[in-house]
Short mmCIF file of C-alpha atoms in Angstrom, two decimals:
data_model
loop_
_atom_site.label_atom_id
_atom_site.label_comp_id
_atom_site.label_asym_id
_atom_site.label_seq_id
_atom_site.Cartn_x
_atom_site.Cartn_y
_atom_site.Cartn_z
CA MET C 1 -1.68 -4.31 34.07
CA ILE C 2 -2.15 -4.96 30.34
CA GLU C 3 -4.96 -7.69 29.81
CA GLU C 4 -3.33 -11.80 28.92
CA ASP C 5 -5.91 -13.01 28.74
CA LYS C 6 -7.44 -11.42 25.73
CA GLU C 7 -5.87 -13.09 22.36
CA LEU C 8 -2.92 -12.04 20.69
CA LEU C 9 -3.49 -10.72 17.45
CA LEU C 10 0.53 -9.82 16.20
CA ALA C 11 3.64 -10.53 17.59
CA VAL C 12 6.78 -8.71 17.48
CA ARG C 13 9.61 -10.59 18.86
CA ASN C 14 13.08 -8.80 19.47
CA VAL C 15 13.45 -7.34 15.92
CA LYS C 16 15.99 -4.90 14.49
CA LYS C 17 16.38 -3.47 11.03
CA ARG C 18 19.52 -2.30 10.38
CA TYR C 19 20.07 -0.16 6.74
CA SER C 20 23.81 0.27 5.77
CA ASP C 21 25.02 2.97 8.44
CA HIS C 22 22.83 2.17 10.87
CA GLU C 23 20.35 0.46 13.22
CA VAL C 24 17.20 1.80 12.94
CA LEU C 25 15.16 -1.00 15.32
CA LYS C 26 17.40 -2.22 18.29
CA GLY C 27 15.82 -5.19 18.99
CA ILE C 28 12.09 -3.71 19.44
CA SER C 29 8.86 -6.70 21.46
CA PHE C 30 5.34 -5.65 21.61
CA ASN C 31 1.83 -7.39 21.61
CA VAL C 32 -0.77 -6.55 19.84
CA ARG C 33 -4.14 -8.39 21.39
CA CYS C 34 -7.97 -8.80 20.73
CA GLY C 35 -9.17 -5.08 21.45
CA ASP C 36 -6.83 -3.75 21.92
CA ILE C 37 -6.24 0.42 20.46
CA LEU C 38 -2.62 0.62 20.61
CA GLY C 39 -0.97 3.59 20.65
CA TYR C 40 2.22 3.54 19.02
CA ILE C 41 3.84 7.22 19.63
CA GLY C 42 7.90 8.52 18.28
CA ALA C 43 9.87 11.70 17.45
CA ASN C 44 10.16 11.85 13.92
CA GLY C 45 12.75 9.41 13.47
CA ALA C 46 11.93 7.03 16.31
CA GLY C 47 11.10 3.71 13.99
CA LYS C 48 7.90 3.70 14.00
CA THR C 49 6.72 3.52 11.01
CA THR C 50 10.38 1.30 10.14
CA THR C 51 8.17 -1.11 12.19
CA ILE C 52 4.53 -0.11 10.64
CA ARG C 53 6.60 -1.18 7.31
CA ALA C 54 7.48 -3.99 8.64
CA ILE C 55 5.16 -5.31 10.11
CA THR C 56 3.37 -5.19 6.55
CA GLY C 57 5.44 -6.73 5.14
CA LEU C 58 7.02 -3.78 2.39
CA CYS C 59 10.86 -3.42 4.49
CA SER C 60 12.62 -6.46 5.60
CA ILE C 61 13.79 -7.71 8.83
CA ASN C 62 17.76 -8.72 10.08
CA GLU C 63 16.91 -10.24 13.34
CA GLY C 64 13.57 -11.13 15.14
CA GLU C 65 10.21 -12.42 14.04
CA ILE C 66 7.21 -10.66 13.57
CA THR C 67 3.35 -13.34 13.82
CA VAL C 68 0.14 -13.04 13.23
CA ASN C 69 -2.55 -15.31 14.81
CA LYS C 70 -2.59 -18.67 12.82
CA ASN C 71 -5.67 -19.69 14.01
CA ILE C 72 -7.78 -16.84 12.91
CA LYS C 73 -8.97 -17.76 9.80
CA ASP C 74 -8.17 -15.53 6.70
CA PHE C 75 -6.31 -13.40 8.54
CA LYS C 76 -6.48 -9.48 7.13
CA ILE C 77 -4.43 -6.34 8.17
CA GLY C 78 -6.04 -2.63 6.67
CA VAL C 79 -3.03 -0.62 5.99
CA VAL C 80 -3.68 3.90 6.27
CA LEU C 81 0.17 4.94 5.73
CA ASP C 82 1.06 8.77 5.17
CA LYS C 83 0.24 8.49 0.74
CA ASN C 84 -3.40 7.96 0.04
CA GLY C 85 -2.92 5.17 -2.78
CA LEU C 86 -5.97 5.89 -4.07
CA TYR C 87 -6.67 5.91 -7.85
CA SER C 88 -7.13 9.31 -8.88
CA GLN C 89 -8.61 8.24 -11.83
CA LEU C 90 -10.75 5.85 -10.80
CA THR C 91 -14.36 7.05 -9.06
CA ALA C 92 -14.61 6.21 -5.45
CA ARG C 93 -16.40 3.74 -5.21
CA GLU C 94 -13.98 2.14 -7.88
CA ASN C 95 -11.01 2.80 -5.41
CA MET C 96 -13.42 0.83 -3.23
CA GLU C 97 -14.85 -1.94 -5.06
CA PHE C 98 -10.75 -3.23 -6.22
CA TYR C 99 -10.36 -3.44 -3.13
CA LEU C 100 -13.51 -5.65 -1.80
CA ARG C 101 -12.47 -7.88 -5.27
CA ILE C 102 -9.24 -9.28 -3.36
CA TYR C 103 -11.14 -10.53 -0.52
CA PHE C 104 -15.10 -10.68 -1.51
CA ASP C 105 -16.45 -12.23 -4.36
CA TYR C 106 -19.57 -10.81 -3.50
CA ASN C 107 -22.11 -7.81 -1.93
CA PHE C 108 -20.11 -4.80 -3.20
CA ASP C 109 -22.77 -2.55 -3.13
CA THR C 110 -23.78 -3.49 -0.21
CA ILE C 111 -20.58 -3.05 1.81
CA ILE C 112 -19.87 -0.20 -0.21
CA ASP C 113 -22.99 2.22 0.39
CA GLU C 114 -22.39 1.00 4.38
CA TYR C 115 -18.96 2.42 3.90
CA LEU C 116 -19.45 5.62 2.00
CA GLU C 117 -22.22 6.49 3.95
CA LEU C 118 -20.10 5.74 7.44
CA VAL C 119 -17.55 9.03 5.83
CA GLY C 120 -20.26 11.09 4.87
CA LEU C 121 -18.81 10.79 0.67
CA ARG C 122 -22.03 8.49 -0.68
CA ASN C 123 -22.70 11.93 -2.05
CA TYR C 124 -19.65 11.55 -3.87
CA GLU C 125 -19.56 8.09 -5.01
CA ASN C 126 -19.02 7.93 -9.03
CA VAL C 127 -17.05 11.24 -8.68
CA LYS C 128 -12.96 11.29 -9.95
CA VAL C 129 -10.86 11.05 -6.45
CA MET C 130 -8.97 13.77 -8.33
CA LYS C 131 -11.25 16.01 -7.97
CA TYR C 132 -11.61 15.53 -4.32
CA SER C 133 -10.49 17.17 -0.96
CA LYS C 134 -7.51 15.97 1.09
CA GLY C 135 -10.41 15.53 3.77
CA MET C 136 -12.85 14.06 1.70
CA LYS C 137 -9.63 11.74 0.21
CA ARG C 138 -8.56 10.99 4.13
CA ARG C 139 -11.87 9.82 4.84
CA LEU C 140 -12.68 7.08 1.43
CA VAL C 141 -8.94 5.74 2.65
CA LEU C 142 -10.22 4.67 5.70
CA ALA C 143 -13.57 4.33 5.04
CA ARG C 144 -11.43 1.65 1.88
CA THR C 145 -9.59 0.92 4.96
CA LEU C 146 -12.63 -0.49 7.07
CA ALA C 147 -14.38 -2.41 4.37
CA ILE C 148 -12.32 -5.14 4.18
CA GLU C 149 -12.56 -6.00 7.45
CA PRO C 150 -9.38 -6.28 8.24
CA ASN C 151 -7.68 -7.98 11.43
CA LEU C 152 -5.52 -5.67 11.77
CA LEU C 153 -5.77 -2.39 11.29
CA ILE C 154 -2.69 0.02 11.21
CA LEU C 155 -2.70 3.64 11.02
CA ASP C 156 -0.80 5.88 10.51
CA GLU C 157 -1.21 9.89 10.92
CA PRO C 158 -5.39 8.39 9.92
CA PHE C 159 -7.06 12.24 10.59
CA ASP C 160 -4.72 13.71 9.10
CA GLY C 161 -6.35 16.41 7.00
CA LEU C 162 -9.94 16.17 8.84
CA ASP C 163 -11.91 18.80 11.05
CA VAL C 164 -12.38 18.06 14.79
CA ASP C 165 -16.24 17.26 13.77
CA SER C 166 -14.48 14.84 11.40
CA GLN C 167 -11.82 12.92 13.97
CA LEU C 168 -14.67 12.98 16.26
CA THR C 169 -16.51 10.98 14.56
CA MET C 170 -14.19 8.36 12.98
CA ILE C 171 -12.70 8.10 16.00
CA ARG C 172 -15.81 6.67 18.04
CA CYS C 173 -16.58 4.83 14.84
CA LEU C 174 -13.40 2.90 15.70
CA LYS C 175 -13.76 2.48 18.73
CA ASN C 176 -16.70 0.29 18.64
CA TRP C 177 -15.01 -0.82 15.43
CA VAL C 178 -12.41 -2.89 17.56
CA LYS C 179 -15.21 -4.01 19.82
CA LYS C 180 -16.23 -6.89 17.58
CA SER C 181 -14.17 -10.33 17.92
CA ASP C 182 -10.87 -10.86 16.72
CA ARG C 183 -9.44 -7.04 15.93
CA GLY C 184 -7.45 -4.59 17.58
CA ILE C 185 -6.06 -1.50 16.31
CA ILE C 186 -1.97 0.51 15.87
CA TYR C 187 -2.75 3.75 15.64
CA THR C 188 0.26 6.38 15.40
CA SER C 189 0.37 10.31 14.97
CA HIS C 190 1.86 12.81 16.64
CA ASN C 191 -1.04 13.66 18.01
CA MET C 192 -1.69 13.50 21.47
CA SER C 193 -4.91 14.67 22.11
CA GLU C 194 -6.34 12.06 19.24
CA VAL C 195 -3.93 9.01 20.22
CA LYS C 196 -5.81 9.88 24.61
CA MET C 197 -8.85 9.72 23.12
CA LEU C 198 -8.66 7.03 21.02
CA CYS C 199 -5.31 4.44 22.75
CA ASN C 200 -6.02 2.38 25.46
CA ARG C 201 -2.65 1.19 25.00
CA ILE C 202 0.82 3.09 24.54
CA VAL C 203 3.67 1.84 23.09
CA LEU C 204 6.68 5.36 23.22
CA ILE C 205 9.92 4.02 20.77
CA LYS C 206 12.79 6.08 21.11
CA ASN C 207 16.19 5.81 19.07
CA GLY C 208 14.33 2.17 17.99
CA GLU C 209 14.20 0.75 21.30
CA ILE C 210 11.32 0.33 23.69
CA ILE C 211 10.24 2.29 26.45
CA GLN C 212 7.58 1.86 27.56
CA ASP C 213 4.35 -0.55 27.19
CA ASN C 214 1.68 0.31 28.95
CA LEU C 215 -1.72 1.19 29.31
CA VAL C 216 -2.76 4.55 29.43
CA ASP C 217 -3.73 5.14 32.88
CA GLU C 218 -0.46 3.37 33.74
CA ILE C 219 1.81 4.76 32.55
CA ILE C 220 0.99 8.85 33.40
CA LYS C 221 1.01 7.29 36.81
CA ASP C 222 5.04 7.34 36.22
CA TYR C 223 4.96 10.56 35.39
CA PHE C 224 3.72 12.22 38.33
CA LYS C 225 4.40 16.22 37.89
CA TYR C 226 3.46 18.10 41.54
CA LEU C 227 1.13 17.68 44.31
CA ARG C 228 -1.94 20.41 43.98
CA ILE C 229 -3.88 22.00 46.84
CA GLN C 230 -6.84 24.23 46.95
CA PRO C 231 -7.13 25.60 50.51
CA PHE C 232 -9.97 26.11 52.90
CA HIS C 233 -10.83 29.83 53.27
CA ASN C 234 -8.07 31.04 52.20
CA ASN C 235 -6.28 29.13 55.19
CA THR C 236 -2.87 29.09 52.59
CA ASP C 237 -0.45 30.24 55.59
CA ASP C 238 -1.39 27.41 57.76
CA ILE C 239 -0.89 25.10 54.67
CA LEU C 240 2.42 26.12 54.03
CA GLY C 241 3.45 26.51 57.71
CA CYS C 242 2.11 23.18 58.01
CA ILE C 243 5.33 21.78 55.81
CA LYS C 244 8.00 24.34 56.23
CA GLY C 245 10.62 23.74 56.26
CA LEU C 246 10.39 19.76 54.31
CA TYR C 247 8.95 20.77 51.21
CA ASP C 248 9.53 23.63 50.52
CA HIS C 249 9.48 23.56 47.08
CA TYR C 250 6.07 24.52 46.18
CA ILE C 251 4.70 28.33 44.00
CA ILE C 252 2.04 29.54 44.79
CA ASP C 253 -1.24 29.50 41.39
CA GLY C 254 -3.97 31.79 41.19
CA GLU C 255 -5.66 29.16 43.75
CA ASN C 256 -3.76 26.71 44.48
CA ILE C 257 -0.42 26.12 46.67
CA LEU C 258 1.57 23.33 44.11
CA ILE C 259 3.64 21.16 45.76
CA TYR C 260 6.81 19.93 43.84
CA THR C 261 7.80 16.69 45.73
CA GLU C 262 8.32 12.87 44.44
CA LYS C 263 5.17 10.92 44.93
CA GLU C 264 6.10 8.69 47.31
CA ASN C 265 6.26 11.27 49.27
CA VAL C 266 2.36 12.82 48.94
CA GLU C 267 0.76 10.35 51.22
CA GLU C 268 3.17 11.92 54.29
CA ILE C 269 2.50 15.48 53.37
CA ALA C 270 -0.76 14.18 53.12
CA LYS C 271 0.08 12.66 57.52
CA ILE C 272 1.03 16.34 57.91
CA LEU C 273 -2.06 18.33 56.84
CA PHE C 274 -4.53 15.65 58.71
CA SER C 275 -2.66 15.65 62.04
CA ARG C 276 -2.52 19.39 62.00
CA LYS C 277 -6.88 19.53 61.45
CA THR C 278 -5.65 21.61 58.53
CA ILE C 279 -8.95 22.06 56.91
CA VAL C 280 -8.17 21.41 52.64
CA LYS C 281 -10.87 22.24 50.26
CA GLU C 282 -9.25 19.96 47.62
CA PHE C 283 -5.71 17.55 47.56
CA ALA C 284 -4.81 16.26 44.38
CA MET C 285 -2.15 14.76 42.09
CA GLU C 286 -1.36 16.00 38.58
CA TYR C 287 0.38 13.88 36.56
CA ALA C 288 2.30 14.93 33.68
CA ASP C 289 -0.41 14.60 29.96
CA LEU C 290 0.84 12.81 27.28
CA ASN C 291 1.74 15.84 25.64
CA GLU C 292 4.28 16.68 27.79
CA ILE C 293 5.21 13.42 28.56
CA PHE C 294 6.42 11.98 25.20
CA VAL C 295 8.56 16.01 25.50
CA LYS C 296 10.70 15.12 28.30
CA GLU C 297 11.13 11.38 26.77
CA ASN C 298 12.08 12.27 23.96
CA SER C 299 14.35 16.12 25.60
CA ILE C 300 16.17 13.94 27.70
CA ASP C 301 18.85 13.27 25.53
CA GLU C 302 19.60 16.60 24.88
CA GLY C 303 19.51 17.72 28.61
CA MET J 1 -6.61 -14.79 -2.30
CA LYS J 2 -4.48 -15.13 -4.95
CA VAL J 3 -6.96 -15.88 -7.45
CA LYS J 4 -9.50 -13.07 -6.71
CA LEU J 5 -6.38 -10.96 -6.21
CA LEU J 6 -5.23 -11.27 -10.03
CA LYS J 7 -8.41 -10.81 -10.74
CA ALA J 8 -9.14 -7.75 -8.67
CA VAL J 9 -5.75 -6.53 -10.57
CA ILE J 10 -6.67 -7.40 -14.02
CA TRP J 11 -10.48 -5.37 -13.34
CA LYS J 12 -8.57 -2.48 -11.62
CA GLU J 13 -5.67 -1.99 -15.33
CA SER J 14 -9.00 -3.00 -17.34
CA LYS J 15 -10.95 0.34 -15.69
CA LEU J 16 -6.99 2.48 -15.25
CA PHE J 17 -6.69 1.66 -18.91
CA TRP J 18 -10.17 2.92 -20.11
CA LYS J 19 -8.98 6.29 -18.55
CA SER J 20 -5.86 6.58 -19.37
CA THR J 21 -3.69 4.37 -21.69
CA PHE J 22 -6.57 3.84 -24.35
CA GLY J 23 -6.86 6.07 -26.45
CA ILE J 24 -2.63 6.20 -27.52
CA CYS J 25 -3.05 3.17 -27.62
CA LEU J 26 -6.22 3.32 -30.43
CA PHE J 27 -3.58 6.18 -32.16
CA TYR J 28 -1.02 3.92 -32.22
CA ILE J 29 -2.99 1.20 -33.29
CA ILE J 30 -4.47 3.62 -36.52
CA ILE J 31 -1.16 5.19 -37.43
CA LEU J 32 0.92 1.51 -38.09
CA LEU J 33 -2.05 -0.48 -39.69
CA TYR J 34 -2.28 3.39 -42.09
CA ALA J 35 1.67 2.41 -42.40
CA TYR J 36 1.39 -1.17 -43.45
CA ILE J 37 -1.18 -0.38 -45.79
CA ALA J 38 -0.18 1.90 -47.72
CA THR J 39 3.54 0.73 -48.50
CA SER J 40 2.08 -3.52 -48.49
CA LYS J 41 -0.19 -1.24 -51.79
CA ASP J 42 2.27 0.19 -52.82
CA ILE J 43 4.90 -2.53 -52.60
CA LEU J 44 2.41 -5.12 -53.84
CA GLU J 45 1.18 -3.27 -57.26
CA SER J 46 5.27 -2.40 -58.30
CA GLY J 47 5.32 -5.22 -59.01
CA MET J 48 9.31 -6.19 -58.22
CA LEU J 49 7.82 -8.68 -55.72
CA ALA J 50 9.29 -12.30 -57.19
CA ASP J 51 6.84 -13.30 -53.68
CA PRO J 52 4.53 -11.51 -52.81
CA LYS J 53 3.65 -13.84 -50.65
CA VAL J 54 6.38 -14.28 -48.94
CA PHE J 55 5.83 -10.25 -48.13
CA VAL J 56 2.41 -10.49 -47.14
CA ILE J 57 3.03 -13.15 -44.79
CA ASN J 58 6.62 -11.36 -43.62
CA ASN J 59 3.90 -8.04 -42.60
CA ILE J 60 1.74 -10.79 -40.82
CA TYR J 61 4.29 -11.78 -38.16
CA VAL J 62 5.68 -8.43 -38.30
CA MET J 63 2.87 -6.29 -37.68
CA THR J 64 1.93 -9.34 -34.69
CA MET J 65 5.02 -8.96 -32.99
CA LEU J 66 5.52 -4.69 -32.93
CA ILE J 67 1.72 -5.08 -31.65
CA MET J 68 2.29 -6.59 -28.60
CA ILE J 69 5.87 -5.82 -27.85
CA MET J 70 4.78 -1.61 -28.63
CA LEU J 71 1.50 -1.85 -27.12
CA GLY J 72 1.67 -4.19 -24.15
CA SER J 73 4.89 -1.55 -23.14
CA VAL J 74 3.06 0.74 -23.33
CA ILE J 75 0.42 -0.50 -21.37
CA LEU J 76 2.96 -1.70 -18.57
CA CYS J 77 4.87 1.52 -18.59
CA GLN J 78 1.30 3.24 -17.34
CA SER J 79 0.29 0.67 -15.20
CA CYS J 80 3.38 0.86 -13.70
CA SER J 81 3.60 4.84 -13.65
CA ILE J 82 0.39 5.31 -11.53
CA GLU J 83 1.12 2.75 -9.16
CA LYS J 84 4.37 4.36 -8.06
CA LYS J 85 3.55 7.65 -8.25
CA GLU J 86 0.09 7.86 -6.69
CA GLY J 87 1.81 5.35 -3.51
CA THR J 88 -0.93 2.58 -4.95
CA LEU J 89 2.00 -0.27 -5.12
CA GLU J 90 2.92 -0.54 -1.88
CA LEU J 91 -0.50 -0.11 0.31
CA VAL J 92 -1.50 -3.28 -1.88
CA LEU J 93 1.77 -5.24 -1.24
CA GLY J 94 0.88 -4.12 1.91
CA THR J 95 -2.57 -5.61 2.84
CA THR J 96 -2.48 -9.12 0.20
CA LYS J 97 2.08 -9.70 0.73
CA ASN J 98 1.59 -10.65 -2.45
CA ALA J 99 3.58 -9.23 -5.30
CA ARG J 100 3.67 -12.18 -7.71
CA TYR J 101 0.34 -12.03 -8.21
CA ILE J 102 0.11 -8.52 -8.38
CA TRP J 103 2.75 -8.08 -10.98
CA LEU J 104 0.85 -10.92 -13.07
CA GLY J 105 -2.30 -9.58 -12.50
CA GLN J 106 -1.02 -6.72 -14.47
CA TYR J 107 0.80 -8.21 -16.81
CA PHE J 108 -2.06 -10.30 -17.73
CA PHE J 109 -4.05 -8.11 -18.51
CA ALA J 110 -0.98 -6.30 -21.69
CA ILE J 111 -0.46 -9.34 -22.78
CA ILE J 112 -4.56 -10.41 -22.85
CA LEU J 113 -5.13 -6.37 -24.40
CA SER J 114 -1.79 -6.25 -26.65
CA TYR J 115 -2.70 -10.00 -27.79
CA LEU J 116 -6.60 -9.30 -28.68
CA LEU J 117 -5.32 -5.57 -30.62
CA SER J 118 -2.42 -7.31 -32.38
CA ALA J 119 -5.78 -10.15 -33.78
CA ILE J 120 -7.48 -7.44 -34.74
CA GLY J 121 -4.74 -5.76 -36.40
CA ILE J 122 -3.88 -8.58 -38.30
CA ILE J 123 -7.63 -9.46 -39.25
CA VAL J 124 -7.64 -5.21 -40.29
CA TYR J 125 -5.06 -5.62 -43.17
CA ILE J 126 -5.30 -9.11 -44.56
CA VAL J 127 -10.02 -7.94 -44.60
CA CYS J 128 -7.79 -5.02 -46.65
CA LEU J 129 -5.68 -6.42 -48.65
CA ARG J 130 -8.54 -8.49 -49.13
CA THR J 131 -11.40 -5.78 -50.27
CA MET J 132 -8.76 -3.42 -50.87
CA PHE J 133 -6.79 -5.16 -53.73
CA ASP J 134 -8.73 -8.18 -53.83
CA TYR J 135 -5.54 -10.08 -53.05
CA PRO J 136 -5.91 -14.10 -51.21
CA ILE J 137 -5.28 -14.78 -48.11
CA PRO J 138 -1.47 -15.94 -47.80
CA PHE J 139 -2.18 -18.11 -44.94
CA SER J 140 -1.23 -21.82 -44.13
CA PHE J 141 -1.49 -23.88 -40.29
CA LEU J 142 1.68 -23.65 -40.23
CA SER J 143 1.36 -19.50 -40.72
CA ILE J 144 -1.21 -19.45 -38.64
CA ILE J 145 0.45 -21.08 -35.85
CA LEU J 146 2.59 -18.80 -36.07
CA THR J 147 0.70 -15.41 -36.28
CA PHE J 148 -1.50 -16.30 -32.44
CA LEU J 149 0.65 -18.90 -30.88
CA VAL J 150 4.56 -19.10 -30.99
CA ILE J 151 5.17 -15.13 -31.77
CA PRO J 152 2.17 -14.00 -29.13
CA VAL J 153 4.37 -15.58 -26.66
CA ILE J 154 7.74 -14.98 -28.26
CA ALA J 155 6.16 -11.40 -27.48
CA SER J 156 4.60 -12.34 -24.04
CA PHE J 157 8.13 -13.79 -23.10
CA CYS J 158 9.69 -10.02 -23.68
CA LEU J 159 7.37 -8.27 -21.56
CA SER J 160 7.72 -10.19 -19.01
CA LEU J 161 11.28 -9.95 -18.97
CA TYR J 162 10.54 -5.77 -19.13
CA ASN J 163 8.00 -5.26 -16.70
CA LEU J 164 10.41 -7.27 -14.71
CA VAL J 165 12.66 -4.50 -14.89
CA LEU J 166 9.89 -1.48 -15.02
CA TRP J 167 8.89 -3.20 -11.09
CA ILE J 168 12.38 -2.98 -9.84
CA THR J 169 14.68 0.17 -11.15
CA LYS J 170 13.95 3.34 -9.28
CA ASN J 171 15.86 5.17 -10.31
CA GLN J 172 15.19 8.22 -12.32
CA PHE J 173 17.19 8.20 -14.33
CA MET J 174 16.37 4.41 -15.43
CA GLN J 175 13.68 6.25 -17.03
CA ILE J 176 15.89 6.42 -20.61
CA ILE J 177 15.70 2.31 -20.44
CA TYR J 178 12.38 2.21 -19.90
CA SER J 179 11.66 4.10 -23.52
CA ALA J 180 14.60 1.76 -25.03
CA PHE J 181 14.16 -1.48 -23.47
CA PRO J 182 11.07 -2.64 -26.03
CA ALA J 183 13.26 -1.38 -28.51
CA PHE J 184 15.54 -4.19 -27.27
CA LEU J 185 13.09 -5.83 -27.02
CA LEU J 186 12.57 -6.00 -31.03
CA LEU J 187 15.33 -6.97 -31.30
CA ILE J 188 15.56 -10.48 -29.35
CA ALA J 189 12.21 -10.84 -31.11
CA PHE J 190 12.41 -9.90 -35.11
CA TYR J 191 16.01 -12.58 -34.29
CA CYS J 192 13.50 -15.54 -33.46
CA LEU J 193 11.31 -14.50 -36.03
CA ASP J 194 15.02 -14.16 -38.28
CA ILE J 195 15.51 -18.29 -36.69
CA LEU J 196 12.70 -19.35 -38.08
CA GLN J 197 13.13 -17.74 -41.30
CA LYS J 198 16.13 -19.14 -42.23
CA LYS J 199 15.92 -22.40 -40.88
CA SER J 200 14.18 -25.18 -43.31
CA ILE J 201 10.77 -27.80 -42.50
CA ASP J 202 12.60 -30.12 -41.41
CA SER J 203 13.90 -28.21 -38.49
CA TYR J 204 10.82 -25.58 -38.32
CA SER J 205 8.86 -27.64 -35.57
CA ALA J 206 11.46 -28.32 -33.74
CA VAL J 207 12.60 -24.55 -33.75
CA VAL J 208 9.22 -23.30 -33.05
CA ILE J 209 8.97 -25.66 -30.37
CA THR J 210 12.53 -24.37 -28.55
CA LEU J 211 11.86 -20.83 -28.97
CA SER J 212 8.19 -21.45 -27.63
CA CYS J 213 9.05 -23.74 -24.74
CA PHE J 214 12.09 -21.39 -23.46
CA SER J 215 9.13 -17.91 -23.96
CA ILE J 216 7.42 -20.03 -21.81
CA ILE J 217 10.11 -21.41 -19.12
CA GLY J 218 10.98 -17.27 -18.90
CA ILE J 219 7.83 -15.95 -18.29
CA PHE J 220 7.05 -17.73 -15.52
CA PHE J 221 10.80 -17.53 -13.71
CA ASN J 222 10.15 -13.94 -13.96
CA SER J 223 6.89 -13.58 -12.46
CA LYS J 224 8.81 -16.15 -9.98
CA MET J 225 10.89 -13.38 -9.63
CA ILE J 226 9.09 -10.89 -7.48
CA GLU J 227 8.59 -13.49 -5.26
CA LYS J 228 11.58 -13.65 -4.27
CA ILE J 229 13.45 -9.76 -4.17
CA LYS J 230 12.51 -7.76 -1.70
CA SER J 231 9.72 -5.88 -1.29
CA GLU J 232 11.84 -1.73 -0.34
CA ARG J 233 13.15 -2.88 -4.25
CA PHE J 234 9.15 -2.17 -5.54
CA PHE J 235 9.35 1.64 -3.92
#
C-alpha cells in the first residue's frame, strides 16, 4: 500500500494536454510524497516528457492542475533533462555558481566543493565544460541540481553516459538524499534495472494514460509468470503425477518444473502435493521483472 | 528569489561576455571610433561647415545611438543564441519558472554594458577632438541630457523590442530578421533624433519628455509581455 500519511510534495490532478492533432495526456493523476522515488516509465511517445515539462512549467496544460506543497517554504524543483543545459564556455565551478546564486546569497564555494567532490569532478573544477566527456557533463549536471537542495528532483535519464560504478554511486547518493525531510524524486528511464534499484514506486504511463501506480513490489505481484518447483531427489515423476490432468501446462527446465497457471491455483497445487506427501526442495512463485512488465504492457495493443 | 535570479543572470552574462562577445565588441568600437574621428578631422578641417558645433554634437548623438543599438544587439543575440543552443534556457525556466526576470537579466546586462561603452566612446571622441585638433567641447546642459539620458532611453526601448523578438521567434528563417532588425531599430531611433532636432526650443522639452516616457513604458510593456507568453514558445 502507498503510504498516504507522508506529506504530499506534488499533486497532479486530471491533467490533459492536447497538441493540434492529438491528445498526449488524457487526464493523468498521481502524487509524489516525501521520501518517494517515483519511477515514471512508459514507451517512447507515451507522454513522459510532456508530463515532466508540464510539471516544470515548460509546457502549458489544457485541463487539470499541478500543485506543489505550499506549506514548504521556498519550494524548489531541481531538473535534470536529456539536454545537459551547461554553458560550455564556463568552467564547472562557474556553471554551478550560477545556479547557486539564484537561490543563495553566500557559501557558494563550500557547497560547490562539496558537490564536485561527491561526483568526482573536484580536480576538473576550473576546466571549461566544452572539454568534458559526456559522462563528466552528466555528473556535473547531477551535482549542480543537487547543490540547490531541491524539494522535488526530476530526473530524465540522468545516468546516460555514466559507467556502472558511477551509476551505482549516484543511485546510493540519491537514496540517501531522499531520506532527508521534504524531498522526493521523479525518475524516468528506459533502463528497468536502474528503476528497480532506485525506485520504491512506479507509475506506468501508456498512450497518455496511467495504467499502474503502486509500489514496485505490489506491481510485480500482478505479473505472476509461473510456479517453479524443484524436485527432491529426482521425484519429478511423482510431482508430475500429482498434477496430471489438472495442470498440464508445464515445462521441465533443468532441475525445475515450471508450471504455467493462474496465481490463484498455486495454493491448490501446494495442497495436492501436501496431501500426497510429495516432498519438494523448492516451491516458488516467479514474477515478471520490470523489463518484462514494461514489454508486456507496451505490446498488448500490438496483440 | 526574483532579485537573486536577476543578479545571477547578470553575473552569468558578464562571465559569458568576457569569454565570447568581448572581442567582437572591442573590434566594433575601435573601428567605429576610428571612422568617426577620421571623418570628423577631414570635415572640420575643410572649413565647409556653417556651424561645426552642430556637426560635432550630431555626431555624438548618432554615435550614442549606434553604439548602444549595434553593440546591444550583438550582446543580446549572442546571449540568446547560447541559451537556445546549449538548452540552458529550458533548464533555468524549468527550475525558476520566471521567464520575465531571466529576460530582464539579459536585457539589463546588454543595456548597462552598451551604455558604458557608448559613454567611453563619446569621451574618447571628445578627448581626441580636443587633444588632436584643439576643438572645444560643444556640450550644453541640454546636449548632456540628450546624450547621456534621453538617447540611451530610446535606444534601450529599441533593444527591449529586439530582445522580445529574439525570445519569441524560433524559425530558422528568422535568422535573417535577426540580422535586419537592428537596422530597423536604428531607423526608429534616427527618426526620433530627427524629431528632436527639428523642434524649436519651446516644444523641445515636451518632445523629450514624451519620447522618454514612451520608451520607458515600452520597456516595461515588453518585459511584461514575456510573462504572458507560454513557455513552450521559447524553445
